[in-house]
Coordinates of C-alpha atoms and ligand atoms in Angstrom, one line a residue:
X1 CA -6.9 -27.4 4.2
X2 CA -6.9 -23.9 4.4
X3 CA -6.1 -23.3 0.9
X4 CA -8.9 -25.5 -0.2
X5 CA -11.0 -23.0 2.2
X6 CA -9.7 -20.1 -0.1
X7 CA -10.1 -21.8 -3.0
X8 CA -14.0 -22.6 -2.4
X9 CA -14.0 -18.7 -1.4
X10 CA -12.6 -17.5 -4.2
X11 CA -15.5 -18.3 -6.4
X12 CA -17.1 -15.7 -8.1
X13 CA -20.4 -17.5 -8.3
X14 CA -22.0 -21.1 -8.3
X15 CA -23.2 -23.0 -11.3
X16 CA -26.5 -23.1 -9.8
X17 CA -26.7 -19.2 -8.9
X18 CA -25.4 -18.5 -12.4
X19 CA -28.1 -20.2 -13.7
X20 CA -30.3 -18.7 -11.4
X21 CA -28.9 -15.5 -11.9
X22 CA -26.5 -15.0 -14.3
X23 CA -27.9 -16.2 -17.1
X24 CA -30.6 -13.1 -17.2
X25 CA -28.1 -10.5 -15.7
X26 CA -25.8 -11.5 -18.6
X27 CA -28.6 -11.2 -20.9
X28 CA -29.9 -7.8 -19.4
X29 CA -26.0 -6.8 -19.9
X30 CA -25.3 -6.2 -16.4
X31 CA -22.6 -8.8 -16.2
X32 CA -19.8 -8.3 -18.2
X33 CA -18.9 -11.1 -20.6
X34 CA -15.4 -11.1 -19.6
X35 CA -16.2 -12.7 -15.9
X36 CA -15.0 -16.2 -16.1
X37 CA -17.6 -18.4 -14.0
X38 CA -15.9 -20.9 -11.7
X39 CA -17.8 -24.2 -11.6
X40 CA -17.7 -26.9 -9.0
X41 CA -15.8 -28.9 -11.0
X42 CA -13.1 -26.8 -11.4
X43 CA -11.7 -25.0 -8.4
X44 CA -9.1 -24.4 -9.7
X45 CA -9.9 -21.7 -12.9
X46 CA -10.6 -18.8 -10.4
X47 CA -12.1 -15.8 -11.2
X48 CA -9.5 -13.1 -11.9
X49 CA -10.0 -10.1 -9.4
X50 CA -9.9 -6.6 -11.7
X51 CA -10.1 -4.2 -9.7
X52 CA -9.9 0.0 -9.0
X53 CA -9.4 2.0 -6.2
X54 CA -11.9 5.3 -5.8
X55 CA -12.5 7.4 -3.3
X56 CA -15.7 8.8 -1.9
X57 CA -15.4 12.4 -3.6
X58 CA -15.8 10.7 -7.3
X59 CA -19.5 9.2 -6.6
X60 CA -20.1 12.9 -5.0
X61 CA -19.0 14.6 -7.8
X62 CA -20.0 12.0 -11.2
X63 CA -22.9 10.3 -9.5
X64 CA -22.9 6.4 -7.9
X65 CA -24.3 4.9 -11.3
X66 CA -22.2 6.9 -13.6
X67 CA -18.9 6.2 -12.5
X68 CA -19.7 2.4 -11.8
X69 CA -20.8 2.5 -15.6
X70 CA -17.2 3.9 -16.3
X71 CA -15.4 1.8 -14.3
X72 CA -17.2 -1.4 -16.0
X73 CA -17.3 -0.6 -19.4
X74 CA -13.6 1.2 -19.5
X75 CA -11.7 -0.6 -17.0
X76 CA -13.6 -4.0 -17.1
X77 CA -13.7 -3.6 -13.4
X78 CA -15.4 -6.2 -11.7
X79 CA -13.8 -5.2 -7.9
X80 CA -13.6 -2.0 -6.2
X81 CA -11.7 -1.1 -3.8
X82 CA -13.5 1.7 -2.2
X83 CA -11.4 4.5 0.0
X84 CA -13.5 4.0 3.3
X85 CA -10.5 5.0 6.0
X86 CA -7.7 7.7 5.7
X87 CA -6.4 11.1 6.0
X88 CA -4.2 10.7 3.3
X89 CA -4.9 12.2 -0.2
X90 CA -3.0 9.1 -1.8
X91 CA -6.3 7.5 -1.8
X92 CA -8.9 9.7 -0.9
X93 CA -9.8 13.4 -2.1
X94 CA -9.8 14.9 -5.7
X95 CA -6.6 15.1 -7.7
X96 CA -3.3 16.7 -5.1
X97 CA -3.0 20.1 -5.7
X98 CA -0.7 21.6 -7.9
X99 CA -1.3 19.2 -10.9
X100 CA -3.7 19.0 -13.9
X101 CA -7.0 17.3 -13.2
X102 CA -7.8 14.6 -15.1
X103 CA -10.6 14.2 -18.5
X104 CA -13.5 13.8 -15.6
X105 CA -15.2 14.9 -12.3
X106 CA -14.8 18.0 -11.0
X107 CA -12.0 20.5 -12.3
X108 CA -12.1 22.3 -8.4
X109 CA -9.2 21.9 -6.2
X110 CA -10.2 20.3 -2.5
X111 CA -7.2 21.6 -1.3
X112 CA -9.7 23.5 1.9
X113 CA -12.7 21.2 2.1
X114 CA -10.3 17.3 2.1
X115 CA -10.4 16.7 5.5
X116 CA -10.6 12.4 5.6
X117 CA -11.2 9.8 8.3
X118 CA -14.1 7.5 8.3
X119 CA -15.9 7.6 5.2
X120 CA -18.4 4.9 6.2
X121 CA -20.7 5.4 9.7
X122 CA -18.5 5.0 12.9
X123 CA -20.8 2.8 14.6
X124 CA -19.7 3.5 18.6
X125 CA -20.0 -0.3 20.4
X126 CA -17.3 -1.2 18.2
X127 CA -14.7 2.0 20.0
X128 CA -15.2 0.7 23.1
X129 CA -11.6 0.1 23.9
X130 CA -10.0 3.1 22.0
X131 CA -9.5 6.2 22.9
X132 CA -9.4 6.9 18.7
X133 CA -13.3 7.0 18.9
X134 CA -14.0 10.8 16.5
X135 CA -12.9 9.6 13.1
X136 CA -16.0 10.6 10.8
X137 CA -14.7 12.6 7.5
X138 CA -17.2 15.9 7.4
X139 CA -16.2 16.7 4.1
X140 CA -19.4 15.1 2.5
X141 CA -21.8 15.8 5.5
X142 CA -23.8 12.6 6.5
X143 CA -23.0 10.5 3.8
X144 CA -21.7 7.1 4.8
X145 CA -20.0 6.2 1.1
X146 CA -20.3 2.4 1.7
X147 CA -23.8 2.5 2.1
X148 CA -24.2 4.7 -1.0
X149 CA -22.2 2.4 -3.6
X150 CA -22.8 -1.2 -1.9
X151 CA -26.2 -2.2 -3.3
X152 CA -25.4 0.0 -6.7
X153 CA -22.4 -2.0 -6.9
X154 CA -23.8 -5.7 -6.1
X155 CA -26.7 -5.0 -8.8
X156 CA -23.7 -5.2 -11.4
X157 CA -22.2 -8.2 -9.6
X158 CA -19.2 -5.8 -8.7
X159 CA -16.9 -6.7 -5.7
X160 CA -16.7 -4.2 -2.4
X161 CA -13.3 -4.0 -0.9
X162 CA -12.8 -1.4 2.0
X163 CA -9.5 0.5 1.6
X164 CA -8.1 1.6 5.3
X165 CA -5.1 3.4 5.8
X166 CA -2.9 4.2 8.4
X167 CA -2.3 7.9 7.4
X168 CA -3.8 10.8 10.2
X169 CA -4.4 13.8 11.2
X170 CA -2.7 16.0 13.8
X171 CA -5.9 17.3 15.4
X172 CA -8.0 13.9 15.7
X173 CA -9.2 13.4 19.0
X174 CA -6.7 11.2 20.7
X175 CA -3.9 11.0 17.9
X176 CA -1.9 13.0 20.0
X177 CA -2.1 10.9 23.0
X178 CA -0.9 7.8 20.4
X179 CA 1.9 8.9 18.5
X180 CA 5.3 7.8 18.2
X181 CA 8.5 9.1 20.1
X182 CA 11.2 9.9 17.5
X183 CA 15.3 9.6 18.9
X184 CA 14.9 13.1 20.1
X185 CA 12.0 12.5 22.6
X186 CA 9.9 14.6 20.1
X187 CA 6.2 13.9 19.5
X188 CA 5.1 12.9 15.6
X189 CA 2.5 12.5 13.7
X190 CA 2.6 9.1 12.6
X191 CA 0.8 6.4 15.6
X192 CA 2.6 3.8 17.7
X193 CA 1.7 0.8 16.4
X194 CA 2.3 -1.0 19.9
X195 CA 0.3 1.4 21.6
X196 CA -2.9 -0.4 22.7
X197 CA -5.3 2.2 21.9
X198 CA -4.1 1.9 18.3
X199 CA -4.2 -1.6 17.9
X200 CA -7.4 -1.4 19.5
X201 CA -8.4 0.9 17.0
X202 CA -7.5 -1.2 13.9
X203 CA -9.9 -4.6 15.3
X204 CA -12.4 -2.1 16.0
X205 CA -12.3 -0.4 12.6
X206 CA -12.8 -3.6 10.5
X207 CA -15.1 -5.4 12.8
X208 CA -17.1 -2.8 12.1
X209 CA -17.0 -2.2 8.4
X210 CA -17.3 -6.5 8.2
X211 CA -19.9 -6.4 10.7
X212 CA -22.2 -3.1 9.3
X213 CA -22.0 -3.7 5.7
X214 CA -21.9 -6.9 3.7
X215 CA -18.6 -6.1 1.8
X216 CA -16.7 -8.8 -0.1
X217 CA -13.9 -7.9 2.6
X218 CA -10.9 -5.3 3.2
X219 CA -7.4 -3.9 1.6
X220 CA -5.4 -2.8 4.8
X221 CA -2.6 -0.1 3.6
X222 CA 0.9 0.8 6.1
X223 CA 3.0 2.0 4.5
X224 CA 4.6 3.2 7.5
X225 CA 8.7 2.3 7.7
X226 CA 11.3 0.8 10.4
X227 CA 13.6 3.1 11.9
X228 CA 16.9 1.8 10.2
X229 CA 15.3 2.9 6.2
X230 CA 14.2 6.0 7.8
X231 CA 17.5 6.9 9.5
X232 CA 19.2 6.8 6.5
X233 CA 16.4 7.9 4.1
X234 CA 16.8 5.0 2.2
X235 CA 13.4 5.5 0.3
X236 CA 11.7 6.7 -2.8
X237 CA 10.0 9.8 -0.9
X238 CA 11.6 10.8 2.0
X239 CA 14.2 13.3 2.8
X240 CA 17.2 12.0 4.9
X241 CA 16.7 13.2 9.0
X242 CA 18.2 10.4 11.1
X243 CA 17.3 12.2 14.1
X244 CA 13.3 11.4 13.4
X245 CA 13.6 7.8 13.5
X246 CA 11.3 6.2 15.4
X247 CA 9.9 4.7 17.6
X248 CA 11.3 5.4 21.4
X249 CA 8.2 5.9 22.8
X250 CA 7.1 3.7 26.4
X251 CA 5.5 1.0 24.8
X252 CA 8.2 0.3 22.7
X253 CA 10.4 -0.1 25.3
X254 CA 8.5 -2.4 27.0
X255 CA 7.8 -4.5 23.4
X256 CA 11.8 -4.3 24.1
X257 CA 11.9 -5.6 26.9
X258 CA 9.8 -8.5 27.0
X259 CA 12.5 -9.5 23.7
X260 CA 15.7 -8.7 25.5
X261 CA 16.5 -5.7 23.7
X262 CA 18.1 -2.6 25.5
X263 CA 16.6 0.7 25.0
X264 CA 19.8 2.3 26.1
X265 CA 21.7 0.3 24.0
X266 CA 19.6 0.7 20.8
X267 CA 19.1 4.9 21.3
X268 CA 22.8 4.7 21.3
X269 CA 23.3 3.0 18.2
X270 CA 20.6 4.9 16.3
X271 CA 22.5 8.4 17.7
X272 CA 25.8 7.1 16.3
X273 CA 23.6 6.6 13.0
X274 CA 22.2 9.6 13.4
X275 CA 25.6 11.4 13.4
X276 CA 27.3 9.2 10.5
X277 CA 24.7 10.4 8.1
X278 CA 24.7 13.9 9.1
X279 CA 28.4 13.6 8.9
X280 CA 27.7 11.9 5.2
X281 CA 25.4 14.8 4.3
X282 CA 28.0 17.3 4.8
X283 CA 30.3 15.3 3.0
X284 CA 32.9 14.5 5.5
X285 CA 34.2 11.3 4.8
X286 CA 35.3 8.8 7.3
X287 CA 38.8 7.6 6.8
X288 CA 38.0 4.6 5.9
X289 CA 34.8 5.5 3.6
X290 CA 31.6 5.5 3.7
X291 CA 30.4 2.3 3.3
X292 CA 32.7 0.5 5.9
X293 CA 31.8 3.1 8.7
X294 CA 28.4 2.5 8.0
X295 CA 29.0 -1.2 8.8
X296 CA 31.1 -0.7 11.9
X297 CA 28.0 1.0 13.1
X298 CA 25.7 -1.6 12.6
X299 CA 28.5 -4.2 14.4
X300 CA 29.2 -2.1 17.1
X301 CA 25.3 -2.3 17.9
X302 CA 23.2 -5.3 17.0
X303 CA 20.5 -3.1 18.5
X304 CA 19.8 -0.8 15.6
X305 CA 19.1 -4.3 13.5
X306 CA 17.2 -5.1 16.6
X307 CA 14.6 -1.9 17.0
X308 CA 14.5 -2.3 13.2
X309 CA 13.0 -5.8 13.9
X310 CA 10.6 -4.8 16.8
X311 CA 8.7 -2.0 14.3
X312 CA 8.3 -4.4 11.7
X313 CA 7.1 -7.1 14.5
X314 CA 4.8 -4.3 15.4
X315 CA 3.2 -3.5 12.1
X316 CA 2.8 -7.4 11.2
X317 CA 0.9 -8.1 14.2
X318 CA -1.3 -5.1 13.4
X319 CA -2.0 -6.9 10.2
X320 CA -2.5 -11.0 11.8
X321 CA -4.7 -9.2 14.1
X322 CA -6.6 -7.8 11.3
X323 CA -6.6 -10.5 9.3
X324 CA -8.0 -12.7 12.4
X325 CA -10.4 -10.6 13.1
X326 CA -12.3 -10.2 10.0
X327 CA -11.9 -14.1 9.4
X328 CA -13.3 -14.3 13.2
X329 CA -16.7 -12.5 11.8
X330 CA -17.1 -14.4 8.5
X331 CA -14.5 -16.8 6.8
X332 CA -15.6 -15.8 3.5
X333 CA -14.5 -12.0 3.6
X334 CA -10.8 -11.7 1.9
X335 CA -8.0 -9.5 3.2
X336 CA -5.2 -8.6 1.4
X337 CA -2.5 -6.1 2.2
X338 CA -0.4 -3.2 0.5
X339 CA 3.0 -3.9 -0.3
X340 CA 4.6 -0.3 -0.6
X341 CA 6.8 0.7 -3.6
X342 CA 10.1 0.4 -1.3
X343 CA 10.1 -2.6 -1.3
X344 CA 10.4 -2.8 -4.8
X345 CA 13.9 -0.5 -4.6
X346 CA 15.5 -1.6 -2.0
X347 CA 17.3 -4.7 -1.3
X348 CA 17.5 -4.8 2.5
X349 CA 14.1 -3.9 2.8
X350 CA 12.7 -6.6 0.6
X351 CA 14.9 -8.9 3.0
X352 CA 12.7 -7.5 5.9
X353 CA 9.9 -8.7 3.4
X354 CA 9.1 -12.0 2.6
X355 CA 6.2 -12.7 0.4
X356 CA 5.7 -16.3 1.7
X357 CA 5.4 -14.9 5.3
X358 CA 2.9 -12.3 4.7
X359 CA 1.2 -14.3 2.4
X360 CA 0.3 -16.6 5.8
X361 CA -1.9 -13.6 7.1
X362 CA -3.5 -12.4 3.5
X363 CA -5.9 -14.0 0.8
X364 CA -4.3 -11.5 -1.6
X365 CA -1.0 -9.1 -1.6
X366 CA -1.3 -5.9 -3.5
X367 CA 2.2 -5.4 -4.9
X368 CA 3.1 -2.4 -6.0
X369 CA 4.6 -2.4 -9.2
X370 CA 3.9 1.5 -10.3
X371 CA 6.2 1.6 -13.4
X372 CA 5.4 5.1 -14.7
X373 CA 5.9 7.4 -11.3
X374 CA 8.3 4.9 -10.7
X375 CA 11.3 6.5 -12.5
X376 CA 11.5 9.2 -10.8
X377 CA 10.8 7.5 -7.3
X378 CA 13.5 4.7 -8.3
X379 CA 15.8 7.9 -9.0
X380 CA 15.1 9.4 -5.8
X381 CA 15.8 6.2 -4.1
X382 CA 19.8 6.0 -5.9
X383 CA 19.9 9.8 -4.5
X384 CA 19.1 9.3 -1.3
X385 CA 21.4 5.7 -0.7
X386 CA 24.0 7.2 -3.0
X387 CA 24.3 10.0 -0.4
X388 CA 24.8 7.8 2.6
X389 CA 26.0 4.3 2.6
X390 CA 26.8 4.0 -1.2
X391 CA 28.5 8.1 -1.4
X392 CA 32.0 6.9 -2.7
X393 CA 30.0 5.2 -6.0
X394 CA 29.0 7.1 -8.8
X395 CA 25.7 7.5 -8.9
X396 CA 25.0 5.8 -11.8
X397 CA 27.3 2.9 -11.2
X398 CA 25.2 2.4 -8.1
X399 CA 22.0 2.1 -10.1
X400 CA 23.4 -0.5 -12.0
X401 CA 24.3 -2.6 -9.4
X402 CA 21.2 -2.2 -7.6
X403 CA 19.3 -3.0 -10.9
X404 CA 21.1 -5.9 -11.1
X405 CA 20.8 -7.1 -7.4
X406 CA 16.7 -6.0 -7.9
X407 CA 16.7 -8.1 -11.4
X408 CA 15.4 -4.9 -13.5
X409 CA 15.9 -5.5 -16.8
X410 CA 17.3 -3.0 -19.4
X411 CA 15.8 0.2 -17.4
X412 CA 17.0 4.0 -18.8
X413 CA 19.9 5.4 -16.8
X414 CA 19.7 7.6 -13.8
X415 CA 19.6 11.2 -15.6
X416 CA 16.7 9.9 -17.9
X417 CA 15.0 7.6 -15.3
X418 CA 12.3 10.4 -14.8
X419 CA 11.4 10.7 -18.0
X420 CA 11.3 7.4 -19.2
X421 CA 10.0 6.1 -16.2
X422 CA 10.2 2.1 -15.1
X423 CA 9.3 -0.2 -18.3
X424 CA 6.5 -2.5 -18.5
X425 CA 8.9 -5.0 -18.2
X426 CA 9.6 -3.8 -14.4
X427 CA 5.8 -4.6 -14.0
X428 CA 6.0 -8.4 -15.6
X429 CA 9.3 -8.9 -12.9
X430 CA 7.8 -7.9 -10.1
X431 CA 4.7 -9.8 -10.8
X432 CA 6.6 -13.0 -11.5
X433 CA 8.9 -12.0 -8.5
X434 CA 5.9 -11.9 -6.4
X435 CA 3.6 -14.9 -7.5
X436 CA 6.9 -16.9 -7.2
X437 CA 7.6 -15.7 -3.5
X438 CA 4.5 -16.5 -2.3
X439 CA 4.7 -20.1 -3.6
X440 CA 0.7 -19.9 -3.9
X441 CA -0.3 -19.4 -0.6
X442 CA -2.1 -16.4 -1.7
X443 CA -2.7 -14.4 -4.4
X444 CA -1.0 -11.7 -6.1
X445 CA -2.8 -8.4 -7.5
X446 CA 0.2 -5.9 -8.9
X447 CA -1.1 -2.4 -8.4
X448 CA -0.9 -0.8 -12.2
X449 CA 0.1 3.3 -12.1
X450 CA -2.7 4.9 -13.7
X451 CA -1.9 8.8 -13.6
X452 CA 0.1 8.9 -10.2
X453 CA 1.0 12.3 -10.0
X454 CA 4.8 12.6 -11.0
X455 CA 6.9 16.4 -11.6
X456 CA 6.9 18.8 -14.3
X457 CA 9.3 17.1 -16.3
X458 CA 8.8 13.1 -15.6
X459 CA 6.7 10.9 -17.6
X460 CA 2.9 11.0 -18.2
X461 CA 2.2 7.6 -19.0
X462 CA -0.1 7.3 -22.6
X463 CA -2.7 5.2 -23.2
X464 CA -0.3 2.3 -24.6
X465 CA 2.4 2.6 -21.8
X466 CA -0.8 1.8 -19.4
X467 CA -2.0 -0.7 -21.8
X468 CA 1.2 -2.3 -21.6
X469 CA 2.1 -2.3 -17.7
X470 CA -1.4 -4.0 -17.3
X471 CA -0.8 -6.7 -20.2
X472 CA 2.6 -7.9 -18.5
X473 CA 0.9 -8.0 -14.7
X474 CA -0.8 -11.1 -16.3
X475 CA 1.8 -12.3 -18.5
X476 CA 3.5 -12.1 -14.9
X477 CA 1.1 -14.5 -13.9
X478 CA -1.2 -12.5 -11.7
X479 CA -4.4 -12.7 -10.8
X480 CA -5.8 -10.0 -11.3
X481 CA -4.9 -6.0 -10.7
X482 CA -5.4 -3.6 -8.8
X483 CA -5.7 0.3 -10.8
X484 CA -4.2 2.1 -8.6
X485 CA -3.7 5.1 -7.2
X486 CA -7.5 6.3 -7.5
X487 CA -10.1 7.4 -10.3
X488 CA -10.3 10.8 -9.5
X489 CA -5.9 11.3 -10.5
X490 CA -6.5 8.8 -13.5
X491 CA -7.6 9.8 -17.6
X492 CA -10.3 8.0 -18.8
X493 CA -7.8 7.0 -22.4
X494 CA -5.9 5.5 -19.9
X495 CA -8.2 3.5 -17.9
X496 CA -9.7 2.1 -21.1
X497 CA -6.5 1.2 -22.2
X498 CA -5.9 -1.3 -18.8
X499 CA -9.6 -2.5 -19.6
X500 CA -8.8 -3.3 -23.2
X501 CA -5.9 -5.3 -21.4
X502 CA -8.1 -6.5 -18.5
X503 CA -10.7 -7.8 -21.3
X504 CA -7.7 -9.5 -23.4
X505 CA -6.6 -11.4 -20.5
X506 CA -10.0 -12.6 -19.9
X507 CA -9.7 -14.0 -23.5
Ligands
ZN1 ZN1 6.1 3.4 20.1

């Protein structure tokens, strides 16, 4: 029943309002020829969903019109997924500072003016029950971005996502009254996601976007991570400190409690950790090596497994909540969800993952499968593992193992990984990986690396490497894409080349 519900949603646009409408939009050129029209009679040939994340500062600095044009006529784009909530310059701001600006926009670093939040209008009844209430981003004075593109974009028959992302800010009024408790009792900057006000926060931020604007629906990013992969670094971009695990924090321990877990028992277990790797670090070896020690730990207290358990209960109800809520205002609207690189890397988080679970609370699941940056983040990830758990294997011995528990294909070895970057192979794996796991309870849109920023010496992806990652998503059997990270870090050669793909798949 409910996937019938999805199906119906899914549709582009009726036979009758195509001929209504379509028909002289196509002939005035404003649709693209590549949308596929869904009929009534066939549910079941669904319009693919080719989409692009952008931030607000691109339409400020090219113009609303212009860079729509772009996005449709290079990238065949017919969804965007616009950068409406964060502090994080993944998504939002002008290329990160310190590397080349792309063939477009402005050439001017942002590095003083980026200051993100709330790039739509924070209506107030909806921050009623949240002391998070000051989000606004000032960077582009009064101008409420969703307002700005919305009716631009719906002329072309383009689809409105809001992007919000759990990334803040230090000096927001009432972050610091939220945030998470690491094993040292310290204050951070990331927020509790059992503390009420933030929960509170999420509901209110989408019932407002899905209430105030008449969007095709929301893309909900966390990429925030349990305590046990944090402990041990045991991730693409982190440096290894156990002692800034989190979260201890009061409402955890009461989350604890009403499971049965102890506190006292799981602080324990995560200070053992927290000792074993800086033991690791230092390279002083247990006597009976690294990798057994580890696991004595994680025997001697169930608990660590436990608090891991609790953070990821935490951010999942975050998303069922969000997902309810914007299905409570209009069944229509779609949500889908981040999936963050790590899990592409690492084995025992992807068991903390599974795709047929979160694809109960999502219409869609954006996978990331970011094959070019991913080289040198797949590299980091062997470095950082290979200097805890896995520090009596060689380094590269490790990689191949883990390739072959991740089923990578024929990837180049660990001292070349950065420059040669993940194939586009990787990308058709974790597509098929993905649309398999899910067992079509939802949908799967593989975000394609377009430009992520990557060192001095790692790969810059050309137009046919971009070309290529894009073609296998679909021979992966996806249904659509996502470019991804944002237009203002990606070359226009290079968006044209996923659109030539975009358009081919159409075919
Ligand atoms: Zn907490």
């Amino acid at each position: 029943m409910q996937l019938c519900v999805k199906l119906h949603n899914m549709q582009y646009i009726s036979r009758r309002d195509f001929m209504q409408k379509g028909m002289t939009l196509a002939a005035a050129g404003v649709i693209p020829s590549i949308l596929p029209f869904s009929s009534e009679t066939t549910l079941s040939k669904e319009v693919t969903m080719n989409g692009i994340q952008v931030g607000a500062v691109s339409f400020v600095d090219e113009g609303v019109e212009k860079v729509l044009d772009i996005l449709q006529k290079k990238g065949a784009v017919n969804t965007i997924f616009l950068t409406t909530f964060t502090y994080g310059r993944g998504l939002a701001g002008r290329q990160i500072p310190g590397h080349p600006f792309p063939d477009h926009g402005s050439q001017q670093s942002d590095e003083k003016t980026f200051r993100g939040g709330n790039y739509a209008t924070p209506h107030p009844a909806f921050y009623r029950n949240t002391i998070l209430k000051e989000t606004r981003a000032t960077e582009h004075g009064n101008l409420d971005i969703v307002s700005a593109v919305l009716p631009a974009a719906k002329k072309r028959r383009i689809k409105v996502f809001c992007s919000v992302e759990d990334q803040w800010r230090s000096d927001v009024p009432g972050v610091k009254e939220c945030t998470e408790v690491d094993l040292l009792g310290r204050r951070t900057n990331t927020l509790c996601l059992y503390h009420p006000d933030v929960r509170a926060f999420w509901t209110a931020l989408v019932t407002d976007l899905c209430s105030s604007y008449p969007i095709d629906g929301i893309l909900f990013f966390n990429e925030r991570n349990a305590p046990l992969l944090n402990a041990l670094g045991a991730s693409h971009f982190q440096t290894i400190d156990s002692s800034r695990a989190t979260c201890f924090c009061e409402h955890h321990q009461k989350a604890a409690k009403e499971r049965g877990i102890s506190f006292d028992r799981a602080k324990e277990g995560y200070r053992a950790l927290d000792q074993y790797v800086q033991a690791s670090l230092k390279d002083q070896r247990p006597s009976d090596g690294y990798y057994v020690e580890f696991n004595r730990i994680l025997l001697k207290y169930p608990e660590i497994i436990a608090w891991d358990q609790l953070f990821d209960l935490g951010k999942h109800q975050v998303l069922e909540e969000v997902y309810r809520t914007v299905k409570g205002i209009n069944k229509k609207l779609q949500v889908g969800f981040h999936i963050e690189h790590v899990n592409s890397f690492n084995p025992i988080f992807r068991a903390t993952r599974s795709y047929e679970d979160l694809a109960e609370k999502a219409d869609f699941l954006k996978v990331v499968a970011y094959n070019n940056c991913g080289g040198e983040r797949y590299a980091n990830f062997i470095r950082n593992i290979g200097s805890t758990v896995y520090r009596d294997l060689p380094r590269e011995e490790l990689m191949r193992f883990n390739n072959n528990l991740l089923n990578y294909g024929n990837e180049a070895p660990l001292d070349q990984l950065a420059t040669a970057g993940l194939s586009s192979d990787y990308v058709l794996r974790e597509t098929q990986r993905a649309v398999a796991g899910v067992k079509e309870k939802c949908k799967i849109l593989p975000g394609i690396d377009i430009g992520i920023p990557t060192g001095k010496n790692s790969r810059k992806a050309s137009p046919e490497d971009t070309y290529k990652a894009t073609q296998a998503a679909y021979q992966g059997g996806a249904h659509g894409v996502i470019l991804s990270r944002k237009y203002s870090e990606m070359n226009l050669v290079n968006l044209e080349a996923a659109g030539r793909a975009i358009i081919e798949a159409g075919k």
